[in-house]
Amino acid sequence: MQLSDSLQLAAAWFRVLNAEQQSRVERDLSVQQVVAGSIIERKGELAQAWIGVLAGLVKVSVGNSEGKVASLTGVPAGGWIGEGSLLKREIRKYDIVALRDSVVARLPGATFDWLLDTSIPFNRYLLHQLNERVAQFIGKAEYDRLLDPDARVARCLAELFNPLLYPGMGMRLTITQEEVGYLARVSRQRANQALRKLEEAGLLKVEYGAVRVLDLDGLKHYGSDRGAVEGEQAA
């Protein structure tokens, strides 16, 4: 597949650019295939590129010197991350790690800045993305503290189908139960239980190595009327 075709599918912002801007993006963009477990961007390094996922699945995570790791969010194909660090000219405060074999793209900071200077539609797209990202992390901070594992899995999946952050996803995502567990911070076995419960509720269908969402709004609000105590001990 040609790079321009890949960008049309996996970069909603590319579609709002004019021909000159698209041409420069294609010229400056670098594409890399990474294997599962690879660190794509490392915490503590200066942000020099905007990172896009053209295929596969990556996670944004943080860790400490004791080896403890916390996943902040997952990013499927079509997602672009790291714009905040670029805008602030700062070091990254998180790792970006491939959960599976993936194809990632890097848009250099200079090209990113040039688009900001020359494209109002690109600025508008970025503003919407930043606003949605803030809402996403506020929501995650809330449900990580208040919801049981079943509801956390539901919200984690709903995040991956966010039409503003990951447009063009459709309603089916290739993801394993182990990957769901990584992102929701529960064991694979607990993720399996949660998926089966959500399937019984008619919110999704578990397929081989994939999940098909049947009721996205239901996933977003699953368990919102329950307290945090139930299920936390089972995690």
Coordinates of C-alpha atoms in Angstrom, one line a residue, residues 63-226:
G63 CA 7.2 2.9 35.4
N64 CA 9.5 3.4 38.4
S65 CA 12.9 2.2 39.5
E66 CA 11.3 -0.8 41.3
G67 CA 10.0 -2.2 38.0
K68 CA 6.3 -1.3 38.6
V69 CA 4.5 -0.4 35.4
A70 CA 1.1 1.3 34.9
S71 CA -0.6 1.4 31.5
L72 CA -2.1 4.8 30.9
T73 CA -4.0 4.1 27.6
G74 CA -3.9 1.9 24.5
V75 CA -3.6 3.4 21.0
P76 CA -4.9 1.3 18.0
A77 CA -4.3 2.0 14.3
G78 CA -5.3 5.5 13.4
G79 CA -4.2 7.0 16.7
W80 CA -1.6 9.8 16.9
I81 CA 0.0 10.6 20.2
G82 CA 2.7 12.9 21.8
E83 CA 1.5 16.2 20.5
G84 CA 1.6 17.7 24.0
S85 CA 5.3 17.0 24.5
L86 CA 6.0 18.5 21.1
L87 CA 4.0 21.7 21.7
K88 CA 5.8 22.2 25.1
R89 CA 9.2 21.2 23.7
E90 CA 9.7 18.9 26.7
I91 CA 10.9 15.4 27.4
R92 CA 8.4 12.6 27.3
K93 CA 6.9 11.6 30.6
Y94 CA 5.9 8.1 29.5
D95 CA 7.0 5.2 27.4
I96 CA 5.3 4.2 24.2
V97 CA 5.5 0.4 23.8
A98 CA 4.3 -2.0 21.1
L99 CA 1.8 -4.4 22.5
R100 CA 2.0 -6.4 19.3
D101 CA 3.9 -6.2 16.0
S102 CA 3.0 -2.8 14.7
V103 CA 3.8 -0.2 12.1
V104 CA 4.5 3.3 13.5
A105 CA 5.0 6.6 11.8
R106 CA 7.1 9.6 13.0
L107 CA 6.3 13.1 11.8
P108 CA 9.3 15.4 12.6
G109 CA 8.7 18.2 15.0
A110 CA 9.7 20.8 12.3
T111 CA 7.0 19.5 10.0
F112 CA 4.5 19.4 12.8
D113 CA 5.3 23.1 13.6
W114 CA 5.0 24.0 9.9
L115 CA 1.6 22.5 9.7
L116 CA 0.6 24.5 12.8
D117 CA 1.8 27.7 11.0
T118 CA 0.2 27.0 7.7
S119 CA -3.1 25.0 8.2
I120 CA -6.1 26.2 10.1
P121 CA -7.9 22.9 9.6
F122 CA -4.9 21.1 11.2
N123 CA -5.0 23.4 14.2
R124 CA -8.7 22.8 14.6
Y125 CA -8.2 19.0 14.4
L126 CA -5.4 19.2 17.0
L127 CA -7.5 21.3 19.3
H128 CA -10.3 18.7 19.2
Q129 CA -7.9 15.9 19.8
L130 CA -6.3 17.6 22.8
N131 CA -9.7 18.3 24.3
E132 CA -10.8 14.7 23.8
R133 CA -7.5 13.4 25.3
V134 CA -8.0 15.6 28.4
A135 CA -11.5 14.2 28.8
Q136 CA -10.2 10.7 28.3
F137 CA -7.6 10.9 31.1
I138 CA -10.0 12.6 33.5
G139 CA -12.4 9.8 32.9
K140 CA -9.7 7.2 33.4
A141 CA -8.6 8.7 36.7
E142 CA -12.2 8.5 37.8
Y143 CA -13.1 4.9 36.8
D144 CA -9.7 3.5 37.9
R145 CA -10.7 4.6 41.4
L146 CA -14.4 4.0 41.5
L147 CA -15.3 1.1 39.2
D148 CA -14.9 -2.7 39.6
P149 CA -12.8 -4.8 37.1
D150 CA -15.7 -5.6 34.8
A151 CA -16.5 -1.9 34.4
R152 CA -12.9 -1.0 34.0
V153 CA -12.6 -3.5 31.1
A154 CA -15.7 -2.0 29.5
R155 CA -14.3 1.6 29.7
C156 CA -10.9 0.5 28.5
L157 CA -12.5 -1.0 25.4
A158 CA -14.7 2.0 24.9
E159 CA -11.6 4.2 24.8
L160 CA -10.1 2.2 22.0
F161 CA -13.3 2.9 19.9
N162 CA -13.2 6.6 20.4
P163 CA -14.3 8.1 17.0
L164 CA -12.4 11.4 17.6
L165 CA -9.1 9.9 18.7
Y166 CA -9.2 6.9 16.5
P167 CA -11.4 7.6 13.5
G168 CA -12.1 4.9 10.9
M169 CA -11.8 2.1 13.5
G170 CA -15.1 0.5 12.8
M171 CA -16.7 -1.6 15.5
R172 CA -14.2 -4.5 15.4
L173 CA -10.8 -4.5 17.0
T174 CA -8.1 -7.1 16.8
I175 CA -7.1 -7.5 20.5
T176 CA -6.3 -10.5 22.7
Q177 CA -7.6 -11.1 26.2
E178 CA -4.0 -10.6 27.5
E179 CA -3.8 -7.2 25.8
V180 CA -7.1 -6.2 27.3
G181 CA -5.7 -7.2 30.7
Y182 CA -2.6 -5.1 30.2
L183 CA -4.6 -2.0 29.3
A184 CA -7.3 -2.5 32.0
R185 CA -4.7 -3.5 34.6
V186 CA -6.3 -6.8 35.4
S187 CA -5.1 -10.4 34.9
R188 CA -5.8 -12.2 31.6
Q189 CA -8.2 -14.5 33.5
R190 CA -10.0 -11.6 35.0
A191 CA -10.2 -9.9 31.6
N192 CA -11.7 -13.1 30.2
Q193 CA -14.4 -13.1 32.9
A194 CA -15.2 -9.4 32.3
L195 CA -15.4 -9.9 28.5
R196 CA -17.8 -12.8 28.9
K197 CA -20.0 -10.8 31.3
L198 CA -20.1 -7.9 28.8
E199 CA -20.9 -10.3 26.1
E200 CA -23.8 -11.7 28.1
A201 CA -25.0 -8.1 28.6
G202 CA -25.2 -7.7 24.8
L203 CA -22.6 -5.0 24.7
L204 CA -20.0 -6.8 22.6
K205 CA -19.1 -10.1 20.9
V206 CA -15.9 -11.9 21.7
E207 CA -14.3 -13.3 18.5
Y208 CA -11.1 -15.2 18.0
G209 CA -8.4 -12.7 18.8
A210 CA -10.8 -9.8 18.5
V211 CA -13.7 -7.9 20.0
R212 CA -16.7 -6.6 18.1
V213 CA -18.6 -3.8 19.8
L214 CA -22.4 -4.0 19.6
D215 CA -23.3 -1.1 22.0
L216 CA -20.5 1.5 22.4
D217 CA -22.7 3.8 24.6
G218 CA -23.4 0.9 26.8
L219 CA -19.7 0.1 27.3
K220 CA -19.0 3.8 28.1
H221 CA -21.6 3.8 30.9
Y222 CA -21.3 0.2 32.1
G223 CA -21.1 0.0 35.9
S224 CA -21.5 3.7 36.5
D225 CA -24.1 3.1 39.1
R226 CA -22.0 0.7 41.2

